[in-house]
mmCIF file of C-alpha atoms in Angstrom:
data_model
loop_
_atom_site.group_PDB
_atom_site.id
_atom_site.type_symbol
_atom_site.label_atom_id
_atom_site.label_comp_id
_atom_site.label_asym_id
_atom_site.label_seq_id
_atom_site.Cartn_x
_atom_site.Cartn_y
_atom_site.Cartn_z
ATOM 1 C CA MET A 1 7.224 -5.190 -37.139
ATOM 2 C CA GLU A 2 4.502 -3.323 -35.308
ATOM 3 C CA THR A 3 5.058 0.431 -35.362
ATOM 4 C CA LEU A 4 5.071 2.500 -32.188
ATOM 5 C CA ILE A 5 1.959 4.391 -33.315
ATOM 6 C CA ALA A 6 0.118 1.115 -33.946
ATOM 7 C CA LYS A 7 1.150 -0.189 -30.537
ATOM 8 C CA LEU A 8 -0.029 2.966 -28.800
ATOM 9 C CA LYS A 9 -3.374 2.763 -30.586
ATOM 10 C CA GLU A 10 -3.739 -0.855 -29.542
ATOM 11 C CA GLN A 11 -2.934 0.049 -25.937
ATOM 12 C CA GLU A 12 -5.388 2.956 -26.001
ATOM 13 C CA LYS A 13 -8.117 0.655 -27.312
ATOM 14 C CA LEU A 14 -7.334 -1.873 -24.592
ATOM 15 C CA TYR A 15 -7.429 0.870 -21.967
ATOM 16 C CA CYS A 16 -10.814 2.104 -23.150
ATOM 17 C CA GLU A 17 -12.461 -1.268 -23.737
ATOM 18 C CA GLU A 18 -11.023 -3.486 -21.030
ATOM 19 C CA LYS A 19 -9.516 -1.384 -18.260
ATOM 20 C CA LYS A 20 -12.876 -0.221 -17.004
ATOM 21 C CA LYS A 21 -14.122 -3.798 -16.781
ATOM 22 C CA ILE A 22 -11.253 -5.123 -14.673
ATOM 23 C CA GLU A 23 -10.888 -4.272 -10.992
ATOM 24 C CA TYR A 24 -7.775 -6.362 -10.454
ATOM 25 C CA LEU A 25 -5.640 -9.191 -11.807
ATOM 26 C CA GLU A 26 -5.239 -12.353 -9.786
ATOM 27 C CA VAL A 27 -1.687 -13.683 -10.029
ATOM 28 C CA HIS A 28 -1.718 -17.343 -9.084
ATOM 29 C CA TYR A 29 1.514 -19.156 -8.211
ATOM 30 C CA ASP A 30 1.360 -22.862 -8.984
ATOM 31 C CA ASN A 31 4.612 -24.074 -7.468
ATOM 32 C CA ILE A 32 5.704 -21.833 -4.618
ATOM 33 C CA GLU A 33 4.249 -20.525 -1.415
ATOM 34 C CA GLY A 34 3.116 -16.953 -1.940
ATOM 35 C CA VAL A 35 5.281 -14.182 -0.496
ATOM 36 C CA LEU A 36 3.362 -11.103 -1.670
ATOM 37 C CA LYS A 37 -0.247 -10.188 -1.024
ATOM 38 C CA GLY A 38 -0.677 -7.645 -3.797
ATOM 39 C CA SER A 39 0.826 -4.801 -5.806
ATOM 40 C CA PHE A 40 -0.170 -1.667 -7.679
ATOM 41 C CA GLN A 41 1.530 -0.733 -10.954
ATOM 42 C CA ALA A 42 1.431 3.042 -11.364
ATOM 43 C CA ALA A 43 2.333 3.074 -15.070
ATOM 44 C CA THR A 44 -0.608 0.838 -15.996
ATOM 45 C CA GLU A 45 -2.869 1.583 -12.998
ATOM 46 C CA GLU A 46 -3.168 -2.167 -12.451
ATOM 47 C CA ILE A 47 -3.912 -3.862 -9.155
ATOM 48 C CA LYS A 48 -2.681 -7.413 -8.712
ATOM 49 C CA ALA A 49 -3.583 -9.884 -5.971
ATOM 50 C CA TYR A 50 -1.290 -12.864 -5.424
ATOM 51 C CA THR A 51 -2.539 -16.320 -4.491
ATOM 52 C CA SER A 52 -1.144 -19.838 -4.253
ATOM 53 C CA ASP A 53 -2.642 -23.286 -3.762
ATOM 54 C CA ILE A 54 0.010 -24.313 -1.237
ATOM 55 C CA SER A 55 -0.220 -21.258 1.003
ATOM 56 C CA LYS A 56 -3.045 -19.558 2.845
ATOM 57 C CA MET A 57 -2.374 -16.299 1.075
ATOM 58 C CA ASN A 58 -5.549 -14.478 0.090
ATOM 59 C CA LEU A 59 -7.600 -17.675 0.113
ATOM 60 C CA SER A 60 -10.197 -16.210 2.463
ATOM 61 C CA GLU A 61 -12.581 -13.545 1.250
ATOM 62 C CA LEU A 62 -11.555 -11.255 4.108
ATOM 63 C CA ASP A 63 -7.856 -11.378 3.284
ATOM 64 C CA LEU A 64 -8.420 -10.897 -0.425
ATOM 65 C CA MET A 65 -10.607 -7.862 0.204
ATOM 66 C CA ALA A 66 -8.112 -6.408 2.712
ATOM 67 C CA THR A 67 -5.414 -6.746 0.045
ATOM 68 C CA LEU A 68 -7.583 -5.035 -2.567
ATOM 69 C CA VAL A 69 -8.404 -2.246 -0.114
ATOM 70 C CA HIS A 70 -4.654 -1.734 0.440
ATOM 71 C CA GLU A 71 -3.735 -1.686 -3.252
ATOM 72 C CA ASN A 72 -6.747 0.424 -4.221
ATOM 73 C CA GLY A 73 -5.534 3.000 -1.707
ATOM 74 C CA HIS A 74 -2.284 3.242 -3.683
ATOM 75 C CA ARG A 75 -4.329 3.699 -6.852
ATOM 76 C CA GLU A 76 -6.450 6.445 -5.294
ATOM 77 C CA ASN A 77 -3.314 8.287 -4.144
ATOM 78 C CA ALA A 78 -1.314 7.862 -7.363
ATOM 79 C CA ASP A 79 -1.708 11.552 -8.256
ATOM 80 C CA ILE A 80 0.384 12.706 -5.275
ATOM 81 C CA TYR A 81 3.510 11.520 -7.083
ATOM 82 C CA HIS A 82 2.858 14.208 -9.705
ATOM 83 C CA LEU A 83 2.971 17.072 -7.163
ATOM 84 C CA GLU A 84 6.026 19.303 -7.005
ATOM 85 C CA MET A 85 8.287 18.023 -4.194
ATOM 86 C CA SER A 86 11.919 17.179 -3.578
ATOM 87 C CA PRO A 87 13.315 13.638 -3.945
ATOM 88 C CA GLU A 88 13.710 13.456 -0.153
ATOM 89 C CA GLN A 89 10.088 14.482 0.375
ATOM 90 C CA ILE A 90 8.936 11.901 -2.185
ATOM 91 C CA TYR A 91 10.993 9.265 -0.342
ATOM 92 C CA ASN A 92 9.012 10.060 2.816
ATOM 93 C CA ILE A 93 5.714 10.302 0.952
ATOM 94 C CA ASN A 94 6.169 6.725 -0.250
ATOM 95 C CA GLN A 95 6.475 5.693 3.397
ATOM 96 C CA TYR A 96 3.275 7.557 4.225
ATOM 97 C CA ASP A 97 1.597 5.878 1.243
ATOM 98 C CA GLU A 98 2.401 2.462 2.718
ATOM 99 C CA LEU A 99 1.397 3.589 6.203
ATOM 100 C CA GLY A 100 -1.933 4.882 4.943
ATOM 101 C CA GLN A 101 -2.744 1.557 3.312
ATOM 102 C CA LYS A 102 -1.984 -0.336 6.534
ATOM 103 C CA ILE A 103 -4.460 1.972 8.263
ATOM 104 C CA ARG A 104 -6.987 1.167 5.528
ATOM 105 C CA GLU A 105 -6.480 -2.555 6.110
ATOM 106 C CA LEU A 106 -7.109 -2.111 9.831
ATOM 107 C CA LEU A 107 -10.191 0.041 9.239
ATOM 108 C CA PHE A 108 -11.570 -2.539 6.827
ATOM 109 C CA ARG A 109 -11.142 -5.266 9.451
ATOM 110 C CA ARG A 110 -12.601 -2.937 12.079
ATOM 111 C CA ASN A 111 -15.602 -2.499 9.801
ATOM 112 C CA GLU A 112 -16.002 -6.274 9.594
ATOM 113 C CA TYR A 113 -15.757 -6.494 13.383
ATOM 114 C CA LEU A 114 -18.553 -3.962 13.782
ATOM 115 C CA LYS A 115 -20.753 -6.063 11.498
ATOM 116 C CA SER A 116 -19.951 -9.454 12.988
ATOM 117 C CA GLY A 117 -18.582 -8.854 16.484
ATOM 118 C CA ASP A 118 -15.911 -11.483 15.701
ATOM 119 C CA ILE A 119 -12.541 -10.392 17.092
ATOM 120 C CA ASN A 120 -10.824 -13.008 14.913
ATOM 121 C CA VAL A 121 -11.123 -10.666 11.925
ATOM 122 C CA PHE A 122 -7.971 -8.980 13.263
ATOM 123 C CA ASN A 123 -5.963 -12.193 13.142
ATOM 124 C CA ASN A 124 -3.355 -12.688 10.467
ATOM 125 C CA GLU A 125 -0.196 -14.749 10.340
ATOM 126 C CA SER A 126 2.062 -11.724 10.731
ATOM 127 C CA LYS A 127 0.053 -10.517 13.741
ATOM 128 C CA ASP A 128 -0.076 -7.115 12.054
ATOM 129 C CA PHE A 129 -3.118 -5.979 14.017
ATOM 130 C CA SER A 130 -2.577 -7.757 17.324
ATOM 131 C CA TYR A 131 -2.113 -4.412 19.101
ATOM 132 C CA TYR A 132 -5.678 -3.481 18.140
ATOM 133 C CA SER A 133 -7.274 -6.771 19.204
ATOM 134 C CA ASP A 134 -5.223 -6.699 22.434
ATOM 135 C CA ALA A 135 -6.510 -3.190 23.177
ATOM 136 C CA LEU A 136 -10.053 -4.421 22.493
ATOM 137 C CA MET A 137 -9.649 -7.306 24.907
ATOM 138 C CA LYS A 138 -8.222 -4.977 27.565
ATOM 139 C CA LYS A 139 -11.140 -2.584 26.961
ATOM 140 C CA GLU A 140 -8.716 0.247 26.200
ATOM 141 C CA ILE A 141 -10.671 1.060 23.041
ATOM 142 C CA ASP A 142 -14.201 0.252 21.920
ATOM 143 C CA PRO A 143 -15.375 0.972 18.346
ATOM 144 C CA TYR A 144 -19.012 0.640 19.433
ATOM 145 C CA GLU A 145 -18.506 3.310 22.057
ATOM 146 C CA SER A 146 -16.653 5.432 19.482
ATOM 147 C CA ALA A 147 -19.838 5.549 17.406
ATOM 148 C CA ARG A 148 -21.628 7.492 20.153
ATOM 149 C CA ASP A 149 -18.996 9.233 22.271
ATOM 150 C CA PRO A 150 -16.687 11.929 20.796
ATOM 151 C CA ASN A 151 -13.982 11.365 23.416
ATOM 152 C CA SER A 152 -13.903 7.617 22.771
ATOM 153 C CA PHE A 153 -13.811 8.281 19.033
ATOM 154 C CA THR A 154 -10.831 10.646 19.339
ATOM 155 C CA LYS A 155 -9.022 8.203 21.614
ATOM 156 C CA GLU A 156 -9.510 5.298 19.202
ATOM 157 C CA MET A 157 -8.588 7.220 16.051
ATOM 158 C CA SER A 158 -5.427 8.560 17.724
ATOM 159 C CA PHE A 159 -4.598 5.018 18.859
ATOM 160 C CA ILE A 160 -4.987 3.704 15.309
ATOM 161 C CA MET A 161 -2.847 6.451 13.747
ATOM 162 C CA ASN A 162 0.084 6.161 16.124
ATOM 163 C CA GLU A 163 0.063 2.414 16.743
ATOM 164 C CA VAL A 164 -0.016 1.625 13.014
ATOM 165 C CA MET A 165 2.818 4.093 12.417
ATOM 166 C CA ASN A 166 4.815 2.647 15.311
ATOM 167 C CA GLU A 167 4.419 -0.911 14.024
ATOM 168 C CA TRP A 168 5.198 0.060 10.434
ATOM 169 C CA GLN A 169 8.397 1.887 11.406
ATOM 170 C CA GLN A 170 9.626 -1.018 13.514
ATOM 171 C CA LYS A 171 8.463 -3.929 11.388
ATOM 172 C CA TYR A 172 8.375 -2.850 7.746
ATOM 173 C CA ALA A 173 10.322 0.384 7.207
ATOM 174 C CA PRO A 174 13.743 -1.333 6.867
ATOM 175 C CA PHE A 175 12.404 -3.478 4.032
ATOM 176 C CA TYR A 176 10.998 -0.499 2.126
ATOM 177 C CA ASP A 177 14.172 1.568 1.842
ATOM 178 C CA GLU A 178 14.882 0.122 -1.594
ATOM 179 C CA GLN A 179 11.368 0.896 -2.826
ATOM 180 C CA ASN A 180 11.381 4.398 -1.291
ATOM 181 C CA THR A 181 14.704 5.068 -3.010
ATOM 182 C CA SER A 182 13.447 3.695 -6.327
ATOM 183 C CA VAL A 183 10.334 5.894 -6.232
ATOM 184 C CA ALA A 184 12.389 9.006 -5.416
ATOM 185 C CA LYS A 185 14.802 8.260 -8.283
ATOM 186 C CA GLU A 186 11.954 7.821 -10.756
ATOM 187 C CA TYR A 187 10.414 11.085 -9.607
ATOM 188 C CA PHE A 188 13.702 12.961 -10.049
ATOM 189 C CA CYS A 189 14.200 11.509 -13.529
ATOM 190 C CA ARG A 190 10.659 12.500 -14.473
ATOM 191 C CA THR A 191 10.698 16.075 -13.100
ATOM 192 C CA GLY A 192 14.390 17.071 -13.132
ATOM 193 C CA GLN A 193 14.994 20.713 -12.239
ATOM 194 C CA TYR A 194 11.404 21.019 -10.998
ATOM 195 C CA ALA A 195 11.973 18.499 -8.178
ATOM 196 C CA ARG A 196 12.064 21.275 -5.599
ATOM 197 C CA ALA A 197 11.189 21.086 -1.930
ATOM 198 C CA ASN A 198 7.611 22.217 -1.393
ATOM 199 C CA ASP A 199 6.307 21.982 2.161
ATOM 200 C CA GLU A 200 2.779 22.957 1.146
ATOM 201 C CA ASN A 201 2.545 20.087 -1.348
ATOM 202 C CA TYR A 202 4.241 17.725 1.103
ATOM 203 C CA ASP A 203 1.612 18.470 3.750
ATOM 204 C CA LYS A 204 -1.133 18.281 1.125
ATOM 205 C CA ALA A 205 0.009 14.812 0.043
ATOM 206 C CA ILE A 206 0.230 13.521 3.624
ATOM 207 C CA LYS A 207 -3.240 14.811 4.429
ATOM 208 C CA GLN A 208 -4.667 13.203 1.284
ATOM 209 C CA ILE A 209 -3.111 9.846 2.160
ATOM 210 C CA LEU A 210 -4.221 9.961 5.795
ATOM 211 C CA THR A 211 -7.787 11.142 5.177
ATOM 212 C CA ILE A 212 -9.555 7.790 5.229
ATOM 213 C CA GLY A 213 -13.210 6.956 5.735
ATOM 214 C CA GLY A 214 -14.020 10.593 6.350
ATOM 215 C CA VAL A 215 -11.440 10.918 9.152
ATOM 216 C CA ASP A 216 -8.330 13.096 8.964
ATOM 217 C CA PHE A 217 -5.875 10.821 10.760
ATOM 218 C CA ASN A 218 -3.105 13.335 10.142
ATOM 219 C CA GLN A 219 -4.450 15.447 12.989
ATOM 220 C CA TYR A 220 -3.549 12.630 15.393
ATOM 221 C CA ARG A 221 -0.022 12.075 14.071
ATOM 222 C CA THR A 222 2.730 12.819 16.608
ATOM 223 C CA ARG A 223 5.879 12.362 14.493
ATOM 224 C CA ASP A 224 7.252 12.428 10.944
ATOM 225 C CA PHE A 225 9.163 9.964 8.790
ATOM 226 C CA GLN A 226 12.830 10.549 8.009
ATOM 227 C CA CYS A 227 14.841 9.811 4.874
ATOM 228 C CA HIS A 228 17.607 7.340 5.711
ATOM 229 C CA SER A 229 19.012 6.977 2.196
ATOM 230 C CA ALA A 230 22.381 8.670 1.695
ATOM 231 C CA GLU A 231 21.881 8.239 -2.053
ATOM 232 C CA ILE A 232 18.605 10.192 -2.027
ATOM 233 C CA LYS A 233 20.031 12.879 0.256
ATOM 234 C CA LYS A 234 22.827 13.416 -2.283
ATOM 235 C CA LEU A 235 20.307 13.460 -5.132
ATOM 236 C CA ASN A 236 18.219 15.915 -3.128
ATOM 237 C CA GLU A 237 21.195 18.255 -2.846
ATOM 238 C CA ILE A 238 21.695 18.167 -6.621
ATOM 239 C CA ALA A 239 17.995 18.836 -7.245
ATOM 240 C CA GLN A 240 17.914 21.810 -4.855
ATOM 241 C CA ASN A 241 21.291 23.431 -5.513
ATOM 242 C CA GLY A 242 22.685 22.013 -8.765
ATOM 243 C CA ASP A 243 22.621 23.831 -12.082
ATOM 244 C CA LYS A 244 20.845 22.491 -15.183
ATOM 245 C CA ALA A 245 23.938 20.649 -16.397
ATOM 246 C CA GLN A 246 24.442 18.869 -13.071
ATOM 247 C CA ILE A 247 20.783 17.893 -12.876
ATOM 248 C CA ALA A 248 20.785 16.636 -16.468
ATOM 249 C CA ALA A 249 23.914 14.564 -15.815
ATOM 250 C CA ALA A 250 22.397 13.028 -12.693
ATOM 251 C CA ARG A 251 19.217 12.123 -14.564
ATOM 252 C CA GLU A 252 21.127 10.557 -17.449
ATOM 253 C CA LYS A 253 23.227 8.504 -15.030
ATOM 254 C CA LEU A 254 20.136 7.117 -13.269
ATOM 255 C CA ILE A 255 18.439 6.236 -16.534
ATOM 256 C CA ARG A 256 21.593 4.454 -17.749
ATOM 257 C CA GLU A 257 21.520 2.481 -14.497
ATOM 258 C CA GLY A 258 18.031 1.282 -15.347
ATOM 259 C CA VAL A 259 15.579 3.657 -13.669
ATOM 260 C CA THR A 260 12.246 3.333 -15.466
ATOM 261 C CA VAL A 261 10.280 6.578 -15.770
ATOM 262 C CA ILE A 262 6.486 6.495 -15.570
ATOM 263 C CA PRO A 263 5.082 7.743 -18.906
ATOM 264 C CA SER A 264 3.430 11.077 -18.068
ATOM 265 C CA LEU A 265 1.889 14.142 -19.617
ATOM 266 C CA GLN A 266 2.480 17.763 -18.729
ATOM 267 C CA ALA A 267 0.049 19.009 -16.115
ATOM 268 C CA THR A 268 -2.858 21.128 -17.337
ATOM 269 C CA PRO A 269 -2.903 24.830 -16.375
ATOM 270 C CA SER A 270 -5.471 24.182 -13.641
ATOM 271 C CA GLN A 271 -3.420 21.268 -12.294
ATOM 272 C CA LYS A 272 -0.301 23.431 -12.255
ATOM 273 C CA ARG A 273 -2.143 25.983 -10.153
ATOM 274 C CA ASN A 274 -2.799 23.187 -7.661
ATOM 275 C CA GLY A 275 0.853 22.203 -7.445
ATOM 276 C CA TYR A 276 1.114 19.400 -10.039
ATOM 277 C CA LEU A 277 4.008 19.063 -12.462
ATOM 278 C CA THR A 278 2.823 16.047 -14.468
ATOM 279 C CA ARG A 279 -0.186 13.768 -14.843
ATOM 280 C CA HIS A 280 -0.863 10.181 -15.821
ATOM 281 C CA ASN A 281 -0.798 9.319 -19.529
ATOM 282 C CA PRO A 282 -3.381 6.581 -20.268
ATOM 283 C CA ARG A 283 -2.121 6.204 -23.846
ATOM 284 C CA SER A 284 1.127 4.771 -22.538
ATOM 285 C CA SER A 285 -0.519 2.071 -20.433
ATOM 286 C CA LEU A 286 0.905 -1.353 -21.097
ATOM 287 C CA SER A 287 -1.262 -4.254 -22.161
ATOM 288 C CA LEU A 288 -3.102 -6.101 -19.427
ATOM 289 C CA GLU A 289 -1.346 -9.423 -19.143
ATOM 290 C CA LYS A 290 -3.455 -12.555 -19.265
ATOM 291 C CA ASP A 291 -0.953 -15.146 -20.499
ATOM 292 C CA ALA A 292 1.041 -17.558 -18.360
ATOM 293 C CA GLY A 293 4.411 -16.227 -17.301
ATOM 294 C CA LYS A 294 7.457 -16.990 -15.233
ATOM 295 C CA ILE A 295 9.726 -15.158 -12.798
ATOM 296 C CA VAL A 296 13.203 -16.519 -12.066
ATOM 297 C CA ILE A 297 15.303 -15.279 -9.143
ATOM 298 C CA THR A 298 18.750 -16.841 -9.098
ATOM 299 C CA LYS A 299 20.494 -17.894 -5.904
ATOM 300 C CA GLU A 300 23.165 -15.280 -6.655
ATOM 301 C CA GLU A 301 20.495 -12.571 -6.813
ATOM 302 C CA LYS A 302 19.089 -13.752 -3.491
ATOM 303 C CA ILE A 303 22.490 -13.602 -1.801
ATOM 304 C CA ALA A 304 23.190 -10.161 -3.273
ATOM 305 C CA ALA A 305 19.833 -8.825 -2.104
ATOM 306 C CA LEU A 306 20.267 -10.135 1.451
ATOM 307 C CA THR A 307 23.803 -8.769 1.559
ATOM 308 C CA LYS A 308 22.543 -5.346 0.463
ATOM 309 C CA GLN A 309 19.919 -5.470 3.226
ATOM 310 C CA GLY A 310 22.630 -6.200 5.809
ATOM 311 C CA ILE A 311 21.324 -9.681 6.597
ATOM 312 C CA PHE A 312 24.303 -11.487 5.024
ATOM 313 C CA ASP A 313 27.907 -10.445 5.640
ATOM 314 C CA GLY A 314 29.801 -13.049 3.596
ATOM 315 C CA THR A 315 30.434 -15.483 6.446
ATOM 316 C CA GLU A 316 27.434 -17.706 5.697
ATOM 317 C CA ASP A 317 27.895 -21.439 5.240
ATOM 318 C CA GLU A 318 25.785 -23.908 3.243
ATOM 319 C CA LYS A 319 23.336 -24.380 6.119
ATOM 320 C CA ASP A 320 22.750 -20.627 6.305
ATOM 321 C CA LEU A 321 22.187 -20.443 2.559
ATOM 322 C CA GLU A 322 19.713 -23.308 2.727
ATOM 323 C CA MET A 323 17.848 -21.761 5.655
ATOM 324 C CA PHE A 324 17.300 -18.569 3.666
ATOM 325 C CA GLY A 325 16.496 -20.438 0.454
ATOM 326 C CA CYS A 326 19.675 -19.184 -1.238
ATOM 327 C CA ASN A 327 20.987 -22.616 -2.155
ATOM 328 C CA LYS A 328 18.943 -22.774 -5.369
ATOM 329 C CA ASP A 329 17.165 -20.611 -7.919
ATOM 330 C CA MET A 330 13.548 -19.610 -7.317
ATOM 331 C CA VAL A 331 11.317 -20.298 -10.313
ATOM 332 C CA ILE A 332 7.769 -18.986 -10.100
ATOM 333 C CA HIS A 333 5.215 -19.945 -12.706
ATOM 334 C CA TYR A 334 2.033 -17.934 -12.701
ATOM 335 C CA LYS A 335 -1.133 -17.191 -14.580
ATOM 336 C CA GLU A 336 -3.053 -13.925 -14.518
ATOM 337 C CA THR A 337 -6.814 -13.804 -14.676
ATOM 338 C CA PRO A 338 -8.885 -10.595 -14.907
ATOM 339 C CA LYS A 339 -11.320 -10.333 -12.001
ATOM 340 C CA LYS A 340 -14.263 -8.093 -11.259
ATOM 341 C CA LYS A 341 -15.080 -7.303 -7.650
ATOM 342 C CA LYS A 342 -16.504 -4.311 -5.852
ATOM 343 C CA ILE A 343 -13.640 -2.918 -3.791
ATOM 344 C CA PRO A 344 -14.843 -1.176 -0.594
ATOM 345 C CA ASP A 345 -14.609 2.583 -0.940
ATOM 346 C CA LEU A 346 -12.698 3.829 2.085
ATOM 347 C CA SER A 347 -12.731 7.351 0.690
ATOM 348 C CA ASP A 348 -16.456 7.359 1.516
ATOM 349 C CA GLU A 349 -16.937 9.809 4.386
ATOM 350 C CA ASN A 350 -19.512 7.479 5.931
ATOM 351 C CA PHE A 351 -17.278 4.400 6.008
ATOM 352 C CA ILE A 352 -16.375 5.135 9.635
ATOM 353 C CA VAL A 353 -19.339 5.726 11.926
ATOM 354 C CA LYS A 354 -18.780 8.994 13.789
ATOM 355 C CA PRO A 355 -20.558 10.335 16.871
ATOM 356 C CA SER A 356 -23.699 12.251 15.976
ATOM 357 C CA ALA A 357 -27.078 13.044 17.481
ATOM 358 C CA LYS A 358 -28.838 10.213 15.686
ATOM 359 C CA ASN A 359 -26.527 7.480 16.958
ATOM 360 C CA VAL A 360 -25.993 8.580 20.544
ATOM 361 C CA GLU A 361 -27.747 6.219 22.937
ATOM 362 C CA SER A 362 -28.046 6.373 26.677
ATOM 363 C CA SER A 363 -24.832 6.336 28.691
ATOM 364 C CA SER A 364 -25.921 3.231 30.514
ATOM 365 C CA ASN A 365 -26.322 1.261 27.286
ATOM 366 C CA GLY A 366 -23.035 2.599 25.996
ATOM 367 C CA ALA A 367 -21.207 1.581 29.163
ATOM 368 C CA GLU A 368 -22.731 -1.875 29.004
ATOM 369 C CA ASN A 369 -21.726 -2.349 25.373
ATOM 370 C CA SER A 370 -18.195 -1.101 26.022
ATOM 371 C CA GLN A 371 -17.567 -4.086 28.297
ATOM 372 C CA LYS A 372 -18.025 -6.521 25.417
ATOM 373 C CA THR A 373 -15.615 -7.667 22.743
ATOM 374 C CA THR A 374 -18.452 -9.291 20.790
ATOM 375 C CA ALA A 375 -21.297 -7.210 19.421
ATOM 376 C CA SER A 376 -24.712 -7.668 20.918
ATOM 377 C CA PRO A 377 -27.437 -8.169 18.300
ATOM 378 C CA SER A 378 -28.961 -4.790 19.118
ATOM 379 C CA VAL A 379 -25.689 -2.882 18.740
ATOM 380 C CA ALA A 380 -24.765 -4.683 15.554
ATOM 381 C CA LYS A 381 -28.206 -4.015 14.118
ATOM 382 C CA ARG A 382 -28.044 -0.341 15.054
ATOM 383 C CA LEU A 383 -24.667 0.148 13.388
ATOM 384 C CA LYS A 384 -25.745 -1.686 10.269
ATOM 385 C CA GLU A 385 -28.831 0.484 10.006
ATOM 386 C CA LEU A 386 -26.745 3.635 10.419
ATOM 387 C CA ARG A 387 -24.321 2.639 7.722
ATOM 388 C CA GLY A 388 -26.572 0.734 5.368
ATOM 389 C CA LEU A 389 -24.595 -2.444 5.750
ATOM 390 C CA VAL A 390 -25.750 -6.027 5.604
ATOM 391 C CA LYS A 391 -23.978 -9.007 7.063
ATOM 392 C CA ARG A 392 -22.288 -11.368 4.649
ATOM 393 C CA ASP A 393 -21.845 -15.078 5.180
ATOM 394 C CA GLU A 394 -18.220 -15.617 4.383
ATOM 395 C CA SER A 395 -15.185 -17.516 5.545
ATOM 396 C CA LEU A 396 -12.979 -15.128 7.511
ATOM 397 C CA GLY A 397 -9.907 -17.354 7.692
ATOM 398 C CA ASN A 398 -6.718 -16.559 9.572
ATOM 399 C CA GLY A 399 -5.114 -13.876 7.447
ATOM 400 C CA ALA A 400 -2.577 -13.861 4.652
ATOM 401 C CA GLY A 401 0.473 -12.118 6.057
ATOM 402 C CA LYS A 402 3.846 -13.727 6.309
ATOM 403 C CA ILE A 403 6.229 -13.775 9.252
ATOM 404 C CA MET A 404 9.766 -12.394 9.125
ATOM 405 C CA GLN A 405 11.241 -15.163 7.002
ATOM 406 C CA LYS A 406 8.490 -14.813 4.407
ATOM 407 C CA GLN A 407 9.020 -11.039 4.433
ATOM 408 C CA LEU A 408 12.640 -11.647 3.433
ATOM 409 C CA ASP A 409 11.468 -13.862 0.588
ATOM 410 C CA GLY A 410 9.028 -11.133 -0.374
ATOM 411 C CA ARG A 411 11.754 -8.523 -0.549
ATOM 412 C CA LEU A 412 13.708 -10.811 -2.876
ATOM 413 C CA LEU A 413 10.729 -11.058 -5.167
ATOM 414 C CA MET A 414 10.073 -7.321 -4.971
ATOM 415 C CA THR A 415 13.528 -6.611 -6.403
ATOM 416 C CA THR A 416 12.418 -8.238 -9.647
ATOM 417 C CA MET A 417 9.286 -6.104 -9.999
ATOM 418 C CA ARG A 418 9.035 -2.852 -11.946
ATOM 419 C CA GLN A 419 10.249 0.426 -10.464
ATOM 420 C CA GLN A 420 6.931 2.024 -9.639
ATOM 421 C CA THR A 421 5.081 -0.937 -8.199
ATOM 422 C CA ARG A 422 3.732 -0.208 -4.725
ATOM 423 C CA TYR A 423 2.921 -3.045 -2.321
#
């Protein structure tokens, strides 16, 4: 039997030799329509992109890259979950983490629009970004004008911040309560008595998440998220006011219930001065999977998950079960293949073109361009020169999102994933 020390050495070697060569793993379903676009595993720092032959998920270059941009944002922000905060604050931070990645997806598509002038880059099956393309068509915003006019820039960035947050709260927040709760539980188990409310770190984490492409979107935010989990509110009370024995008992109970704690190291002295309690431990990274695998979700698990979400109430008949795919088990065969691709760096301060002296043109030209939803050659060329971009010949496709029914399927699959996977 392989000893723990030998296994850790093998994992460390894998981390050093292979991790740096792999940008993401492509998980390919061979017998079911895809329900997830991607995921980030905090314990292993792995990004996975999900594809399927019988769905349109991630088959276009645009949709694959948008997915990688989203998941890479989670990877870039992974350190915020090591800051000192309360379980309730961490619950909200996980919501901001998802919100920030939706903003990244939109900015990536906006970037493609500026290069191509093709408004179809905002299309996806879930119509996630229809509010932006609608505003473009109505001439309420104009990213070309934003590149030269400070007022237009502020108006557009504020629109992006608040419209993405509005859509996320209405469309996705209910489906993320389980993940938010799971993340907050893991954090409490990892930090225990140190899981104290810290408004300074909370604000610091939000600002880090929402500083994208050199723009602090947090300055445009008009509201905050709220914790809706009674379980986390109770845990928060224990963390803030309980004694060591109560906190220890609560941690032990969660771990017995199956909460998986991310392997971490104690923060360094300099990190502690900056508000961190723990830090990632690369020695504990799991092996990068390359072999074929299988996920099985039973019909009973599906029914239980939908009941927990409030979608089922026990009165469903056979037709209802069939409509929601709960009349049979879901068996997903997959293979994972290491991939290497340059993921766009949205932390680059120059990713978003901002008004400056060198890119301000005459008002007449700006007004003329603002009436268009397709870039003129001159405008496109000017923006490419400013940002050092070149046009790529690629199939843009129609997006990879899934409508409400597919989102339900996705939540079922998410319940089988590891605790600290972020989607």
